[in-house]
XYZ file of C-alpha atoms in Angstrom:
571
model
C -32.141 -9.857 6.144
C -33.238 -12.752 3.745
C -32.689 -16.255 4.483
C -28.816 -17.439 2.666
C -29.592 -19.586 -0.214
C -27.091 -22.303 -0.310
C -25.404 -23.620 -3.759
C -24.432 -27.051 -1.449
C -24.873 -29.118 1.261
C -23.776 -27.537 4.650
C -21.350 -30.400 6.233
C -21.959 -31.252 10.199
C -19.015 -29.403 11.581
C -17.933 -29.031 14.937
C -18.532 -25.863 16.494
C -14.577 -25.052 16.361
C -14.529 -25.953 12.897
C -17.358 -23.758 11.523
C -16.215 -21.092 9.250
C -16.297 -17.438 10.275
C -18.553 -16.385 7.486
C -19.608 -17.828 3.804
C -16.676 -17.656 1.545
C -13.983 -18.580 4.349
C -12.722 -22.167 4.626
C -13.796 -24.148 8.019
C -11.097 -24.631 10.149
C -10.664 -28.402 11.000
C -7.942 -29.926 13.045
C -4.480 -30.401 10.947
C -1.299 -32.351 12.033
C 1.737 -30.293 12.447
C 3.179 -31.260 8.903
C -0.009 -29.953 7.092
C 0.225 -26.801 9.147
C 3.625 -26.168 7.924
C 2.901 -26.706 4.563
C 0.179 -24.328 4.644
C 2.102 -21.655 5.952
C 4.912 -22.195 3.163
C 2.059 -22.119 0.216
C 1.000 -18.816 2.055
C 4.388 -17.289 1.853
C 4.772 -18.528 -1.649
C 1.461 -17.163 -3.060
C 1.752 -13.683 -1.329
C 4.953 -13.308 -2.617
C 3.619 -14.125 -6.042
C 1.008 -11.859 -6.082
C 3.053 -8.785 -5.626
C 6.547 -9.688 -6.634
C 6.026 -9.297 -10.427
C 5.113 -5.773 -9.906
C 8.159 -5.134 -7.536
C 10.267 -6.648 -10.141
C 9.086 -3.988 -12.592
C 9.321 -1.018 -10.424
C 12.883 -1.916 -9.390
C 13.801 -2.298 -12.996
C 11.369 0.113 -14.616
C 14.503 2.321 -16.496
C 15.941 -1.231 -17.785
C 12.471 -2.271 -19.235
C 12.399 1.362 -20.730
C 15.466 1.282 -22.374
C 15.483 -2.139 -23.602
C 11.636 -1.889 -24.854
C 12.127 1.604 -26.371
C 9.711 3.168 -24.027
C 9.139 6.815 -22.892
C 8.893 7.305 -19.339
C 4.993 7.956 -19.828
C 4.883 4.719 -21.394
C 6.817 3.396 -18.849
C 4.555 4.517 -16.154
C 1.495 3.082 -18.159
C 3.326 -0.515 -17.241
C 3.188 0.165 -13.389
C -0.700 1.592 -13.902
C -1.898 -1.225 -15.427
C -1.575 -3.405 -12.269
C -2.935 -0.942 -10.022
C -5.851 -0.181 -11.757
C -6.878 -3.957 -12.362
C -5.790 -5.078 -8.894
C -7.736 -2.635 -7.442
C -10.973 -2.948 -9.417
C -10.768 -6.765 -9.171
C -11.148 -6.611 -5.401
C -14.564 -4.980 -6.188
C -15.981 -8.738 -6.777
C -13.357 -11.231 -5.037
C -15.143 -11.001 -1.699
C -18.476 -12.312 -3.565
C -16.344 -14.927 -5.740
C -15.121 -16.356 -2.569
C -19.036 -16.440 -1.318
C -20.752 -18.091 -4.267
C -17.704 -19.952 -6.190
C -14.948 -20.426 -3.348
C -11.283 -18.914 -3.462
C -9.772 -21.801 -4.886
C -11.874 -21.316 -8.379
C -11.095 -17.539 -8.812
C -7.361 -17.721 -7.627
C -6.703 -20.965 -10.194
C -8.143 -18.937 -12.960
C -6.124 -15.809 -11.745
C -2.824 -17.540 -11.772
C -3.624 -19.716 -14.594
C -4.184 -16.889 -17.030
C -1.027 -14.792 -15.536
C 1.205 -17.872 -15.839
C 0.137 -18.321 -19.428
C 0.413 -14.727 -20.364
C 3.501 -14.435 -19.256
C 4.804 -16.994 -21.049
C 3.312 -15.623 -24.237
C 4.865 -12.323 -23.685
C 8.418 -13.872 -23.378
C 7.780 -14.902 -27.287
C 6.169 -11.445 -28.130
C 7.861 -8.964 -25.923
C 5.410 -5.527 -27.207
C 4.651 -2.977 -25.324
C 0.978 -4.051 -25.531
C 1.912 -7.650 -24.256
C 3.903 -5.715 -21.389
C 0.460 -4.258 -20.209
C -1.430 -7.359 -20.899
C 0.823 -9.031 -18.723
C 0.796 -6.253 -16.088
C -2.955 -6.381 -16.256
C -2.874 -10.158 -15.636
C -0.875 -9.805 -12.780
C -2.944 -7.363 -10.862
C -5.702 -9.693 -11.442
C -3.857 -12.654 -9.964
C -2.483 -10.000 -7.066
C -5.835 -9.549 -5.906
C -6.583 -13.607 -5.411
C -3.334 -13.967 -4.067
C -3.385 -11.292 -1.484
C -6.569 -13.240 -0.036
C -5.470 -16.574 -1.062
C -2.421 -15.600 1.087
C -4.462 -14.722 4.306
C -6.362 -17.800 4.108
C -3.876 -20.087 3.917
C -1.571 -18.826 6.657
C -5.210 -18.737 8.906
C -4.815 -22.621 8.426
C -1.105 -22.781 9.897
C -2.250 -22.499 13.648
C -5.298 -23.032 15.537
C -8.222 -20.762 15.701
C -6.826 -19.533 19.085
C -4.137 -17.909 17.113
C -6.262 -16.188 14.266
C -5.487 -12.592 15.109
C -1.626 -13.298 15.040
C -1.687 -15.054 11.570
C -3.840 -12.236 10.170
C -1.007 -9.804 10.603
C 1.526 -12.420 9.276
C -0.993 -12.940 6.338
C -1.347 -9.239 5.468
C 2.207 -8.341 5.966
C 3.768 -10.967 3.704
C 2.704 -8.994 0.127
C 4.543 -6.258 1.574
C 7.736 -8.264 1.561
C 7.730 -8.243 -2.354
C 8.932 -4.859 -3.149
C 12.512 -4.921 -1.199
C 12.288 -8.708 -2.160
C 12.493 -7.564 -5.841
C 15.292 -5.385 -5.343
C 17.052 -7.908 -3.666
C 16.823 -10.731 -6.472
C 16.605 -8.252 -9.349
C 21.004 -7.686 -9.756
C 21.157 -11.650 -10.005
C 18.463 -12.067 -12.515
C 19.645 -9.443 -15.177
C 23.153 -10.815 -14.647
C 22.045 -13.943 -16.496
C 21.747 -14.471 -19.774
C 22.502 -11.112 -20.931
C 21.020 -8.999 -18.763
C 17.707 -8.944 -20.430
C 14.083 -8.282 -19.563
C 13.238 -12.148 -20.537
C 15.134 -12.917 -17.188
C 12.574 -10.945 -14.950
C 9.412 -12.438 -16.926
C 10.681 -15.793 -16.961
C 11.446 -15.931 -13.104
C 7.754 -14.239 -12.394
C 5.979 -16.876 -14.874
C 7.907 -19.542 -12.869
C 6.551 -18.344 -9.383
C 3.007 -18.069 -11.068
C 3.455 -21.786 -12.159
C 4.571 -22.731 -9.033
C 2.056 -20.844 -7.182
C -0.664 -22.457 -9.521
C 0.209 -26.090 -8.426
C 0.795 -25.347 -4.817
C -2.856 -24.326 -4.598
C -4.066 -27.342 -7.007
C -1.754 -29.778 -4.840
C -2.833 -28.189 -1.477
C -6.452 -27.207 -1.123
C -8.406 -24.978 1.471
C -10.765 -26.964 3.783
C -14.635 -26.556 2.243
C -16.786 -23.811 3.041
C -20.012 -22.495 2.803
C -20.985 -21.542 -0.636
C -24.343 -19.399 -0.843
C -25.691 -17.223 -3.715
C -24.760 -13.681 -3.637
C -24.529 -12.134 -7.211
C -26.899 -10.004 -8.691
C -27.457 -8.163 -12.059
C -27.053 -5.051 -10.314
C -23.689 -6.323 -8.820
C -22.269 -5.919 -12.253
C -23.600 -2.868 -13.257
C -21.682 -1.245 -10.225
C -18.544 -3.093 -11.038
C -19.042 -1.874 -14.779
C -19.317 1.972 -13.804
C -16.717 1.666 -10.578
C -13.817 -0.043 -12.273
C -13.035 2.363 -14.827
C -13.758 4.993 -12.809
C -10.962 3.918 -10.421
C -8.887 3.185 -13.359
C -9.147 6.624 -14.617
C -7.900 7.879 -11.519
C -5.184 5.648 -10.735
C -4.152 6.706 -14.456
C -4.213 10.617 -13.644
C -2.490 9.878 -10.191
C 0.400 7.810 -12.207
C 0.678 10.429 -15.230
C -0.036 13.426 -13.534
C 3.459 14.988 -12.306
C 4.961 13.387 -15.610
C 2.809 15.498 -18.141
C 2.095 18.101 -15.623
C -1.253 18.624 -13.643
C -2.746 21.667 -15.287
C -1.131 21.298 -18.787
C -2.321 18.128 -20.244
C -5.975 18.542 -20.937
C -6.795 14.839 -21.046
C -6.108 14.674 -17.340
C -9.149 16.775 -16.573
C -11.860 14.886 -18.816
C -10.470 11.534 -16.998
C -11.324 13.271 -13.586
C -14.217 14.212 -14.863
C -15.628 11.332 -16.478
C -14.823 9.201 -13.251
C -16.546 11.731 -10.991
C -19.835 10.652 -13.290
C -19.329 7.299 -13.028
C -18.623 7.255 -9.454
C -21.826 9.278 -8.704
C -23.795 7.068 -10.917
C -22.640 4.361 -9.046
C -23.129 5.747 -5.880
C -26.777 6.340 -7.074
C -27.370 3.014 -7.963
C -25.820 1.386 -4.729
C -27.758 3.753 -2.404
C -31.063 2.829 -3.640
C -30.769 -0.988 -3.940
C -32.051 -3.573 -1.294
C -28.653 -5.431 -1.199
C -25.863 -3.146 -2.132
C -22.501 -4.047 -3.354
C -21.131 -1.242 -1.502
C -23.012 -0.027 1.336
C -22.861 3.944 0.882
C -24.518 4.674 3.952
C -21.829 3.586 5.859
C -19.508 6.053 4.675
C -21.670 8.932 6.263
C -20.459 7.398 9.636
C -17.601 9.289 11.523
C -15.692 6.438 12.257
C -15.747 5.110 8.582
C -14.526 8.535 7.321
C -11.610 8.647 9.690
C -10.456 5.099 9.045
C -10.210 6.307 5.252
C -8.705 9.309 6.040
C -6.254 7.292 8.545
C -5.747 4.306 5.874
C -4.606 6.772 3.067
C -2.128 8.946 5.358
C -0.444 5.497 6.609
C -0.065 4.534 2.935
C 1.255 7.974 2.076
C 3.842 7.766 4.518
C 5.272 4.920 3.261
C 5.764 6.345 0.043
C 8.790 8.412 1.420
C 10.862 4.943 0.877
C 10.301 4.576 -2.760
C 9.915 8.451 -3.721
C 12.679 9.766 -1.359
C 15.425 7.417 -0.854
C 15.055 5.552 -4.198
C 14.621 8.939 -5.912
C 17.481 10.614 -4.204
C 20.140 7.580 -4.611
C 19.032 7.352 -8.461
C 19.658 11.293 -8.926
C 23.175 10.486 -7.380
C 23.626 7.902 -10.271
C 22.801 4.738 -7.924
C 21.725 1.533 -9.731
C 20.215 -1.923 -8.637
C 23.506 -3.057 -7.762
C 23.850 -0.440 -5.202
C 20.460 -0.621 -3.990
C 20.945 -4.516 -3.275
C 22.502 -4.077 0.117
C 19.796 -1.399 1.236
C 16.795 -3.412 0.365
C 17.940 -6.368 2.124
C 17.981 -3.944 5.276
C 14.960 -2.605 4.878
C 13.461 -6.526 3.942
C 14.865 -7.071 7.409
C 13.072 -4.562 8.868
C 9.822 -5.233 7.078
C 10.409 -8.962 8.584
C 11.233 -7.714 12.111
C 7.966 -5.637 12.188
C 5.671 -7.977 11.006
C 6.836 -10.440 13.317
C 6.742 -7.959 16.380
C 3.388 -6.893 15.653
C 2.212 -10.403 15.329
C 3.830 -11.838 18.748
C 2.667 -8.399 20.581
C -0.967 -8.666 19.221
C -3.963 -8.078 21.401
C -6.864 -6.316 21.002
C -5.563 -3.695 23.144
C -2.399 -3.150 21.370
C -3.733 -2.587 17.951
C -4.008 1.111 18.115
C -0.429 1.506 19.840
C 1.140 -0.369 17.591
C -0.222 2.044 14.712
C 1.058 4.757 16.893
C 4.361 3.261 17.112
C 4.792 2.914 13.414
C 3.675 6.684 12.900
C 6.410 7.647 15.599
C 8.991 5.372 13.260
C 8.157 7.124 10.337
C 8.074 10.485 11.298
C 11.894 9.592 12.594
C 13.042 8.136 9.696
C 11.816 11.403 7.624
C 13.893 13.796 10.404
C 17.052 11.476 9.912
C 17.038 12.118 5.916
C 16.017 15.457 5.970
C 19.969 16.712 6.070
C 21.353 14.595 3.226
C 24.187 15.821 0.788
C 25.464 14.571 -2.302
C 28.337 12.548 -0.617
C 25.838 10.056 0.814
C 25.148 6.466 -0.119
C 22.969 3.752 0.304
C 24.855 2.751 3.462
C 24.193 6.048 4.854
C 20.270 5.170 4.668
C 20.510 1.787 6.461
C 19.024 3.131 9.940
C 16.376 5.358 8.776
C 15.329 3.211 6.172
C 15.438 0.156 8.810
C 13.337 2.025 10.996
C 11.032 3.322 8.481
C 10.466 -0.860 7.246
C 9.795 -1.815 10.742
C 6.806 0.882 10.953
C 5.597 -0.574 7.543
C 5.382 -4.245 8.357
C 3.376 -3.125 11.909
C 0.686 -0.858 10.610
C -1.095 -2.911 7.963
C -2.191 -5.821 10.235
C -3.707 -3.705 12.951
C -5.157 -1.239 10.322
C -7.104 -4.315 8.553
C -8.346 -5.821 11.849
C -9.646 -2.896 13.113
C -11.639 -2.051 9.930
C -12.836 -5.634 9.949
C -13.938 -4.776 13.443
C -15.987 -1.965 12.515
C -17.278 -3.702 9.532
C -18.713 -6.747 11.360
C -20.474 -4.710 14.090
C -22.849 -3.963 11.045
C -23.062 -7.437 10.007
C -21.244 -10.196 7.334
C -22.879 -7.759 4.163
C -20.670 -4.902 5.391
C -17.493 -6.846 4.838
C -17.785 -6.911 1.002
C -17.484 -2.818 1.522
C -15.195 -2.841 3.791
C -12.787 -5.328 1.536
C -13.433 -2.676 -1.541
C -12.375 0.255 0.830
C -9.617 -0.975 2.623
C -7.731 -2.175 -1.032
C -8.813 1.397 -2.429
C -7.151 3.429 0.579
C -4.264 1.467 0.449
C -4.017 1.785 -3.264
C -4.840 5.404 -3.544
C -2.862 6.136 -0.546
C 0.468 4.920 -2.354
C -0.244 6.591 -5.569
C -1.501 9.912 -3.942
C 1.902 9.842 -1.879
C 4.224 8.882 -4.739
C 2.190 12.047 -6.903
C 2.290 14.432 -4.037
C 6.044 13.739 -3.520
C 7.124 13.739 -6.691
C 5.200 16.781 -7.471
C 6.713 18.601 -4.422
C 10.022 17.328 -5.374
C 9.783 18.768 -8.519
C 8.701 22.245 -7.648
C 11.329 22.520 -4.972
C 14.041 21.365 -7.657
C 12.682 24.317 -10.093
C 12.890 26.674 -7.172
C 16.330 25.474 -6.235
C 17.615 25.629 -9.310
C 16.475 29.042 -10.370
C 17.654 30.199 -7.314
C 21.299 28.872 -8.097
C 21.663 29.389 -11.496
C 20.654 33.252 -10.233
C 23.653 33.451 -8.129
C 26.124 31.882 -10.485
C 27.514 35.367 -12.126
C 30.308 34.457 -14.293
C 32.212 38.377 -12.977
C 32.353 36.349 -9.555
C 35.766 35.160 -8.307
C 34.553 32.029 -6.990
C 32.369 31.331 -10.465
C 35.190 32.255 -12.442
C 37.764 29.934 -10.833
C 35.107 27.055 -10.882
C 34.917 27.072 -14.386
C 38.532 27.515 -15.057
C 38.862 24.408 -13.189
C 36.276 22.801 -15.235
C 37.862 23.691 -18.220
C 41.469 22.918 -17.386
C 40.404 19.531 -16.331
C 38.811 18.936 -19.772
C 42.382 20.648 -21.505
C 43.395 16.931 -22.386
C 40.606 15.988 -24.374
C 38.876 19.014 -25.906
C 41.485 21.234 -27.868
C 39.239 23.891 -28.886
C 39.233 26.549 -26.143
C 35.652 27.743 -26.962
C 34.103 24.569 -26.822
C 36.197 23.689 -23.574
C 34.806 26.841 -21.976
C 31.276 25.807 -22.784
C 31.468 22.176 -21.844
C 32.892 23.345 -18.389
C 30.136 25.539 -17.998
C 27.494 22.646 -18.898
C 29.383 20.730 -16.249
C 29.030 23.192 -13.604
C 25.275 23.275 -14.345
C 24.844 19.943 -14.038
C 26.415 20.136 -10.585
C 23.718 22.953 -10.268
C 20.982 20.485 -11.082
C 22.174 17.927 -9.053
C 22.543 20.085 -5.483
C 19.350 21.827 -6.425
C 17.708 17.568 -6.465
C 19.651 17.198 -3.092
C 17.763 20.187 -1.464
C 14.494 19.070 -2.929
C 14.646 15.644 -1.606
C 15.754 17.083 1.958
C 12.526 19.213 1.672
C 10.372 15.617 0.696
C 11.851 14.035 3.818
C 11.126 16.906 5.933
C 7.451 17.248 4.449
C 6.784 13.436 5.271
C 8.070 13.801 8.900
C 5.994 16.863 9.453
C 2.935 15.033 7.959
C 3.621 12.089 10.358
C 3.579 14.314 13.131
C 0.229 15.901 12.155
C -1.335 12.887 12.055
C 0.141 11.575 15.294
C -1.265 14.721 16.847
C -4.622 14.241 15.302
C -4.990 10.369 16.240
C -3.844 11.609 19.950
C -6.486 14.319 20.001
C -9.246 11.916 18.664
C -8.140 9.570 21.202
C -8.320 11.815 24.031
C -11.688 13.084 23.169
C -12.722 9.503 22.369
C -11.849 8.581 26.257
C -13.052 11.726 27.730
C -16.573 11.151 25.874
C -16.306 7.349 27.202
C -15.287 9.304 31.039
C -18.013 11.672 30.859
C -20.699 8.878 29.880
C -19.622 6.396 32.678
C -20.117 9.429 35.313
C -23.755 10.395 34.198
C -24.824 6.669 34.112
C -23.564 6.085 37.595
C -26.286 5.791 40.207
C -26.857 8.855 42.440
C -26.994 7.710 46.089
C -30.507 7.508 47.411
C -29.784 8.592 51.321
C -27.188 10.220 53.287
C -23.742 8.583 54.674
C -24.476 7.192 57.649
C -20.851 8.326 59.193
C -22.528 12.103 59.259
C -24.074 13.171 62.459
C -27.842 13.535 62.677
C -27.574 17.170 63.301
C -26.322 17.919 59.982
C -29.403 16.618 58.474
C -31.368 19.139 60.451
C -31.825 22.923 60.193
C -29.876 25.097 62.243
C -31.691 26.170 65.151
C -33.377 29.980 64.795
C -31.747 32.806 66.325
C -33.871 34.725 68.931
């Protein structure tokens, strides 16, 4: 490797103060009050980076109604955040190394806050997309900034525990958004302005906190090359196109919309071009050869599936309750329980953290995912949010536990090959987590729609008007409307429509039960696959140790000397 070109003089740090790599801050001694301040800023910045998107997801029906948007346009609002967030991570690590993390964070947070304030005065669909894109850029900076600030809150001996907490803080934003949303919408007429005003205030507070309490200086080296920007220009739109397809696919339906296929073709061509460029570079931005490693491929698959399993909460539980007519007010206690579960999961993972507990923690989280799915697969239309407390609490503990260990395992694999592989790992980790969530949402929503249509067709086929039970139910429906509808024909038609609505509701219930079971089966299958891999690895290691063990050079002295001689010949 070439000698790094330093952009500033390197301070004369003591050994324990040196940054772990270029782009990371140094680790000097801090008084206790300053360590507490670093921890508080980490929490503020980490929540700010993801809370805006959480508020939009929690209140998307409200935003669609007040802005006059279709479901497809509403989906673009969420997609804008994800598309920018995942592509910005392509350059975040090198920005840290060459310009410093504070520079990138101040620009991201400043632009985010200004655009959010401007959106309050304009309030169009176009400005909504721009603000969400700026939120994605700020989120990419805030997630890294949260981790770096949290590392300053404790001595270096606790780095692993602080990394677990720093990675997990961003996960708290989604349930926190559901908890605070009803209070925000109850103020000032319940418009979307309250959500964006709160979001802008958080961005300004985080901007001020980052400026006032700066990270310790680190080492800055020249790392950017012209081909880095070519790779970014190829990969960013490709990843954005894939995100768009995953978000819009089940709304427009996968095989009925031609432009979805064209987006996938264009994305594939751009990815192939980017891989070709990176594969033949001397100092690539993305280490393409690393992906040919079996351990890397297994890490990617595992990361996607873990994030896929967490989608059961947003698609399964939330979708089920929304289909029963539940709104943000009814969701608030449930997500308070979920928030508590995530906090407990993150803290438990941090407290029990050792290099030997990383894999058991991930396995335990998968077990919790499976238990939650099995507990929810028998729901009925009479179930309400309080019936989901136990299952979603267990699922949220698992969601809070797996992220830190997964990241630490990936960092360990990357550093075995050298610091240059950290850029590839950063991009890979971001994409697996983002794509895993999008794939989970797309697959589970698609599966739910397919099963709902099948159950609905089955129920409607059995609803024969000549059946005494169906005729009695129709008569009851019509009689209940007698006080408000005088026309018997119209009353009969309305009664039939209400019965059809009941059939649709029950079809949705059965479909969501299948979604819960599908998630549980996936978790069990994934757990068995991991156990098989671990068993194979342990067996391979044991056989290698046996082969490497030295063979005895002499016979044991306890054997009688006659055993070493051939037996006497018979006459």
